[in-house]
Short mmCIF file of N, CA and C in Angstrom, two decimals:
data_model
loop_
_atom_site.label_atom_id
_atom_site.label_comp_id
_atom_site.label_asym_id
_atom_site.label_seq_id
_atom_site.Cartn_x
_atom_site.Cartn_y
_atom_site.Cartn_z
N MET A 1 121.35 57.55 97.47
CA MET A 1 121.20 56.77 96.30
C MET A 1 120.23 57.42 95.24
N LYS A 2 119.28 58.10 95.77
CA LYS A 2 118.37 58.84 94.86
C LYS A 2 119.09 59.99 94.25
N SER A 3 120.00 60.69 94.92
CA SER A 3 120.71 61.75 94.21
C SER A 3 121.52 61.20 93.13
N VAL A 4 122.24 60.17 93.38
CA VAL A 4 123.20 59.46 92.37
C VAL A 4 122.23 59.08 91.20
N SER A 5 121.11 58.52 91.36
CA SER A 5 120.24 58.12 90.28
C SER A 5 119.69 59.39 89.54
N LEU A 6 119.38 60.43 90.28
CA LEU A 6 118.98 61.72 89.55
C LEU A 6 120.08 62.25 88.68
N ILE A 7 121.33 62.26 89.18
CA ILE A 7 122.43 62.86 88.51
C ILE A 7 122.62 62.10 87.23
N PHE A 8 122.54 60.75 87.36
CA PHE A 8 122.79 59.85 86.16
C PHE A 8 121.75 60.03 85.18
N LYS A 9 120.43 60.25 85.52
CA LYS A 9 119.39 60.45 84.49
C LYS A 9 119.61 61.82 83.88
N VAL A 10 119.94 62.84 84.64
CA VAL A 10 120.17 64.17 84.03
C VAL A 10 121.32 64.12 83.01
N LEU A 11 122.43 63.46 83.46
CA LEU A 11 123.55 63.24 82.44
C LEU A 11 123.12 62.66 81.11
N ILE A 12 122.31 61.56 81.18
CA ILE A 12 121.83 60.89 79.98
C ILE A 12 121.02 61.79 79.23
N LEU A 13 120.09 62.51 79.83
CA LEU A 13 119.14 63.49 79.16
C LEU A 13 119.97 64.54 78.38
N LEU A 14 121.09 65.07 79.15
CA LEU A 14 121.89 66.01 78.50
C LEU A 14 122.66 65.45 77.34
N ILE A 15 123.11 64.26 77.40
CA ILE A 15 123.73 63.60 76.25
C ILE A 15 122.83 63.57 75.05
N PHE A 16 121.59 63.08 75.32
CA PHE A 16 120.67 62.92 74.29
C PHE A 16 120.31 64.29 73.66
N LEU A 17 120.26 65.35 74.51
CA LEU A 17 119.90 66.77 73.96
C LEU A 17 121.08 67.25 73.09
N ILE A 18 122.27 66.95 73.52
CA ILE A 18 123.47 67.35 72.65
C ILE A 18 123.42 66.60 71.41
N LEU A 19 123.11 65.32 71.42
CA LEU A 19 123.02 64.57 70.18
C LEU A 19 121.86 65.06 69.31
N ALA A 20 120.85 65.51 69.82
CA ALA A 20 119.68 66.03 69.05
C ALA A 20 120.11 67.41 68.39
N VAL A 21 120.83 68.19 69.15
CA VAL A 21 121.20 69.44 68.57
C VAL A 21 122.25 69.36 67.46
N ILE A 22 123.14 68.37 67.64
CA ILE A 22 124.21 68.17 66.71
C ILE A 22 123.70 67.55 65.42
N ASN A 23 122.73 66.56 65.48
CA ASN A 23 122.17 65.92 64.23
C ASN A 23 120.95 66.48 63.75
N THR A 24 121.13 67.74 63.20
CA THR A 24 119.94 68.42 62.58
C THR A 24 120.06 68.34 61.06
N GLN A 25 120.92 67.82 60.40
CA GLN A 25 120.97 67.67 58.98
C GLN A 25 119.82 66.72 58.46
N THR A 26 119.29 67.06 57.35
CA THR A 26 118.16 66.32 56.88
C THR A 26 118.51 64.96 56.14
N VAL A 27 117.66 63.99 56.33
CA VAL A 27 118.05 62.72 55.62
C VAL A 27 116.71 62.37 54.93
N ALA A 28 116.85 61.54 53.87
CA ALA A 28 115.75 61.10 53.07
C ALA A 28 115.13 59.88 53.91
N PHE A 29 113.79 59.89 54.04
CA PHE A 29 113.13 58.85 54.77
C PHE A 29 112.09 58.35 53.81
N ASN A 30 112.22 57.08 53.34
CA ASN A 30 111.24 56.58 52.41
C ASN A 30 110.29 55.53 53.10
N TYR A 31 109.05 55.97 53.29
CA TYR A 31 108.19 55.05 54.12
C TYR A 31 107.30 54.26 53.16
N LEU A 32 107.20 54.44 51.93
CA LEU A 32 106.67 53.60 50.85
C LEU A 32 107.41 53.61 49.54
N PRO A 33 107.40 52.60 48.74
CA PRO A 33 108.17 52.75 47.47
C PRO A 33 107.65 54.02 46.69
N GLY A 34 108.58 54.88 46.39
CA GLY A 34 108.28 56.01 45.61
C GLY A 34 107.84 57.24 46.50
N GLN A 35 107.62 56.96 47.77
CA GLN A 35 107.22 58.00 48.68
C GLN A 35 108.13 58.30 49.64
N GLY A 36 108.73 59.46 49.78
CA GLY A 36 109.65 59.79 50.75
C GLY A 36 109.54 61.18 51.19
N VAL A 37 110.25 61.55 52.31
CA VAL A 37 110.31 62.92 52.91
C VAL A 37 111.69 63.19 53.37
N GLU A 38 112.03 64.37 53.57
CA GLU A 38 113.19 64.79 54.05
C GLU A 38 113.08 65.37 55.48
N TRP A 39 113.61 64.62 56.45
CA TRP A 39 113.39 64.91 57.85
C TRP A 39 114.84 65.10 58.53
N PRO A 40 114.84 65.86 59.60
CA PRO A 40 116.15 65.91 60.40
C PRO A 40 116.35 64.51 60.88
N LEU A 41 117.67 64.20 61.07
CA LEU A 41 118.06 62.82 61.53
C LEU A 41 117.57 62.55 62.87
N ILE A 42 117.51 63.47 63.75
CA ILE A 42 117.06 63.17 65.11
C ILE A 42 115.57 62.72 65.16
N VAL A 43 114.82 63.30 64.19
CA VAL A 43 113.38 63.05 64.08
C VAL A 43 113.29 61.53 63.67
N VAL A 44 114.03 61.13 62.69
CA VAL A 44 113.98 59.77 62.18
C VAL A 44 114.40 58.79 63.28
N LEU A 45 115.47 59.05 63.99
CA LEU A 45 115.88 58.33 65.11
C LEU A 45 114.97 58.20 66.25
N PHE A 46 114.38 59.28 66.54
CA PHE A 46 113.38 59.21 67.66
C PHE A 46 112.20 58.38 67.18
N GLY A 47 111.76 58.53 65.87
CA GLY A 47 110.65 57.75 65.42
C GLY A 47 110.89 56.26 65.44
N ALA A 48 112.13 55.95 65.10
CA ALA A 48 112.49 54.47 65.08
C ALA A 48 112.50 53.96 66.50
N PHE A 49 113.07 54.79 67.43
CA PHE A 49 113.05 54.43 68.84
C PHE A 49 111.67 54.28 69.43
N PHE A 50 110.77 55.21 69.09
CA PHE A 50 109.44 55.07 69.49
C PHE A 50 108.71 53.82 68.95
N THR A 51 108.84 53.60 67.65
CA THR A 51 108.27 52.53 67.04
C THR A 51 108.75 51.16 67.68
N GLY A 52 109.97 51.02 67.88
CA GLY A 52 110.57 49.83 68.49
C GLY A 52 110.05 49.61 69.84
N SER A 53 109.92 50.71 70.64
CA SER A 53 109.41 50.68 72.04
C SER A 53 107.92 50.20 72.01
N LEU A 54 107.16 50.70 71.08
CA LEU A 54 105.82 50.41 70.97
C LEU A 54 105.56 48.87 70.60
N PHE A 55 106.30 48.40 69.63
CA PHE A 55 106.32 46.87 69.36
C PHE A 55 106.84 46.15 70.54
N GLY A 56 107.67 46.56 71.32
CA GLY A 56 108.12 45.79 72.50
C GLY A 56 107.08 45.72 73.53
N VAL A 57 106.42 46.84 73.65
CA VAL A 57 105.21 46.81 74.73
C VAL A 57 104.19 45.86 74.17
N PHE A 58 103.83 45.95 72.92
CA PHE A 58 102.78 45.03 72.47
C PHE A 58 103.30 43.39 72.61
N ALA A 59 104.57 43.25 72.32
CA ALA A 59 105.03 41.92 72.47
C ALA A 59 105.00 41.34 73.87
N LEU A 60 105.12 42.34 74.79
CA LEU A 60 105.16 41.76 76.24
C LEU A 60 103.71 41.85 76.87
N PHE A 61 102.65 42.41 76.15
CA PHE A 61 101.38 42.56 76.65
C PHE A 61 100.68 41.18 76.91
N GLY A 62 100.87 40.22 76.15
CA GLY A 62 100.35 38.92 76.31
C GLY A 62 100.91 38.29 77.59
N ARG A 63 102.19 38.36 77.80
CA ARG A 63 102.96 37.97 78.97
C ARG A 63 102.37 38.61 80.25
N LEU A 64 102.16 39.89 80.19
CA LEU A 64 101.59 40.68 81.37
C LEU A 64 100.29 40.18 81.64
N LEU A 65 99.46 39.90 80.72
CA LEU A 65 98.05 39.40 81.05
C LEU A 65 98.16 38.05 81.65
N ARG A 66 99.04 37.14 81.12
CA ARG A 66 99.17 35.83 81.67
C ARG A 66 99.68 35.81 83.16
N LEU A 67 100.66 36.78 83.40
CA LEU A 67 101.13 36.88 84.78
C LEU A 67 100.12 37.44 85.78
N ARG A 68 99.33 38.33 85.28
CA ARG A 68 98.30 39.03 86.18
C ARG A 68 97.26 37.80 86.53
N SER A 69 96.86 37.00 85.47
CA SER A 69 95.98 35.91 85.72
C SER A 69 96.52 34.93 86.74
N GLU A 70 97.80 34.53 86.58
CA GLU A 70 98.46 33.61 87.48
C GLU A 70 98.51 34.20 88.77
N ASN A 71 98.66 35.52 88.95
CA ASN A 71 98.80 36.17 90.26
C ASN A 71 97.44 36.14 90.94
N SER A 72 96.40 36.38 90.26
CA SER A 72 95.07 36.47 90.78
C SER A 72 94.75 34.96 91.28
N ARG A 73 95.08 33.94 90.44
CA ARG A 73 94.79 32.51 90.88
C ARG A 73 95.59 32.28 92.14
N LEU A 74 96.82 32.65 92.22
CA LEU A 74 97.63 32.30 93.35
C LEU A 74 97.10 33.05 94.60
N ARG A 75 96.62 34.23 94.49
CA ARG A 75 96.08 35.03 95.59
C ARG A 75 94.82 34.29 96.17
N ALA A 76 93.99 33.89 95.15
CA ALA A 76 92.71 33.06 95.65
C ALA A 76 93.08 31.88 96.35
N GLU A 77 94.16 31.18 95.84
CA GLU A 77 94.65 29.91 96.50
C GLU A 77 95.13 30.15 97.92
N VAL A 78 95.84 31.27 98.14
CA VAL A 78 96.33 31.60 99.38
C VAL A 78 95.22 31.92 100.39
N LYS A 79 94.28 32.64 99.91
CA LYS A 79 93.06 33.05 100.72
C LYS A 79 92.44 31.73 101.17
N LYS A 80 92.16 30.87 100.19
CA LYS A 80 91.50 29.61 100.53
C LYS A 80 92.24 28.83 101.53
N ALA A 81 93.56 28.74 101.43
CA ALA A 81 94.32 28.00 102.38
C ALA A 81 94.30 28.63 103.71
N ALA A 82 94.32 29.99 103.72
CA ALA A 82 94.30 30.68 104.97
C ALA A 82 92.89 30.44 105.70
N ARG A 83 91.80 30.55 104.94
CA ARG A 83 90.51 30.26 105.43
C ARG A 83 90.43 28.89 106.00
N LEU A 84 90.99 27.70 105.31
CA LEU A 84 90.89 26.43 105.77
C LEU A 84 91.74 26.32 107.10
N SER A 85 92.92 26.88 107.07
CA SER A 85 93.89 26.78 108.24
C SER A 85 93.19 27.40 109.47
N ASN A 86 92.52 28.53 109.19
CA ASN A 86 91.87 29.17 110.39
C ASN A 86 90.81 28.31 111.07
N THR A 87 90.03 27.63 110.16
CA THR A 87 89.00 26.81 110.77
C THR A 87 89.62 25.61 111.42
N ASP A 88 90.78 25.06 110.93
CA ASP A 88 91.46 23.86 111.46
C ASP A 88 92.04 24.32 112.94
N ILE A 89 92.58 25.44 112.98
CA ILE A 89 93.35 25.87 114.13
C ILE A 89 92.35 26.33 115.28
N ALA A 90 91.19 26.82 114.99
CA ALA A 90 90.32 27.28 115.95
C ALA A 90 89.98 26.20 117.05
N ALA A 91 90.12 26.63 118.24
CA ALA A 91 90.02 25.77 119.39
C ALA A 91 88.42 25.45 119.47
N PRO A 92 88.21 24.15 119.82
CA PRO A 92 86.80 23.83 120.13
C PRO A 92 86.19 24.49 121.30
N ALA A 93 84.97 24.66 121.33
CA ALA A 93 84.32 25.23 122.57
C ALA A 93 84.65 24.34 123.86
N ALA A 94 84.97 25.07 124.93
CA ALA A 94 85.27 24.35 126.08
C ALA A 94 84.11 23.70 126.75
N ALA A 95 84.22 22.51 127.07
CA ALA A 95 83.04 21.82 127.80
C ALA A 95 83.04 22.24 129.25
N PRO A 96 81.84 22.30 129.89
CA PRO A 96 81.81 22.74 131.22
C PRO A 96 82.54 21.73 132.21
N VAL A 97 83.08 22.24 133.07
CA VAL A 97 83.97 21.38 134.08
C VAL A 97 83.08 21.06 135.18
N PRO A 98 82.80 19.77 135.55
CA PRO A 98 82.05 19.41 136.64
C PRO A 98 82.66 19.84 138.07
N PRO A 99 81.85 20.11 138.92
CA PRO A 99 82.38 20.48 140.28
C PRO A 99 83.14 19.36 140.90
N PRO A 100 84.19 19.62 141.68
CA PRO A 100 84.97 18.53 142.19
C PRO A 100 84.08 17.74 143.16
N ALA A 101 84.44 16.45 143.28
CA ALA A 101 83.61 15.53 144.18
C ALA A 101 84.09 15.73 145.61
N ALA A 102 83.20 15.55 146.54
CA ALA A 102 83.54 15.75 148.02
C ALA A 102 84.55 14.60 148.35
N PRO A 103 85.56 14.99 149.14
CA PRO A 103 86.59 14.00 149.50
C PRO A 103 86.03 12.89 150.38
N VAL A 104 86.40 11.71 150.20
CA VAL A 104 85.86 10.57 150.86
C VAL A 104 86.82 10.44 152.19
N PRO A 105 86.15 10.27 153.38
CA PRO A 105 86.94 10.23 154.69
C PRO A 105 87.72 8.86 154.64
N ALA A 106 88.93 8.95 155.06
CA ALA A 106 89.66 7.70 155.16
C ALA A 106 89.20 6.91 156.38
N ALA A 107 89.23 5.58 156.26
CA ALA A 107 88.90 4.70 157.31
C ALA A 107 89.89 4.65 158.41
N LYS A 108 89.38 4.64 159.66
CA LYS A 108 90.23 4.67 160.74
C LYS A 108 90.82 3.31 160.89
N GLN A 109 92.08 3.33 161.31
CA GLN A 109 92.89 2.10 161.40
C GLN A 109 92.98 1.76 162.82
N GLU A 110 92.64 0.65 163.33
CA GLU A 110 92.67 0.26 164.74
C GLU A 110 93.29 -1.12 164.89
#
């Protein structure tokens, strides 16, 4: 399974490299009104991908912190429950057993 995954990743990387080599023509990129530069298309596409990925990570950062907090709370709850159940399950100390009483002789029947 690892080899299939590795082959799949290498194929995707090769496709992206081929697209990068093919798309070398320059395009106008306007970042402010009246301000622009001429960059290769692959640079503009990579910049857009990187910017979108960065915004996606920041959008999920709050959710990540909330899930970590909930995970910590649940771990503490499980530890507390385990601690309580260990004290409940523990057997009480055994009381000393008294020695057996001497047998009473049976009365003779006549």
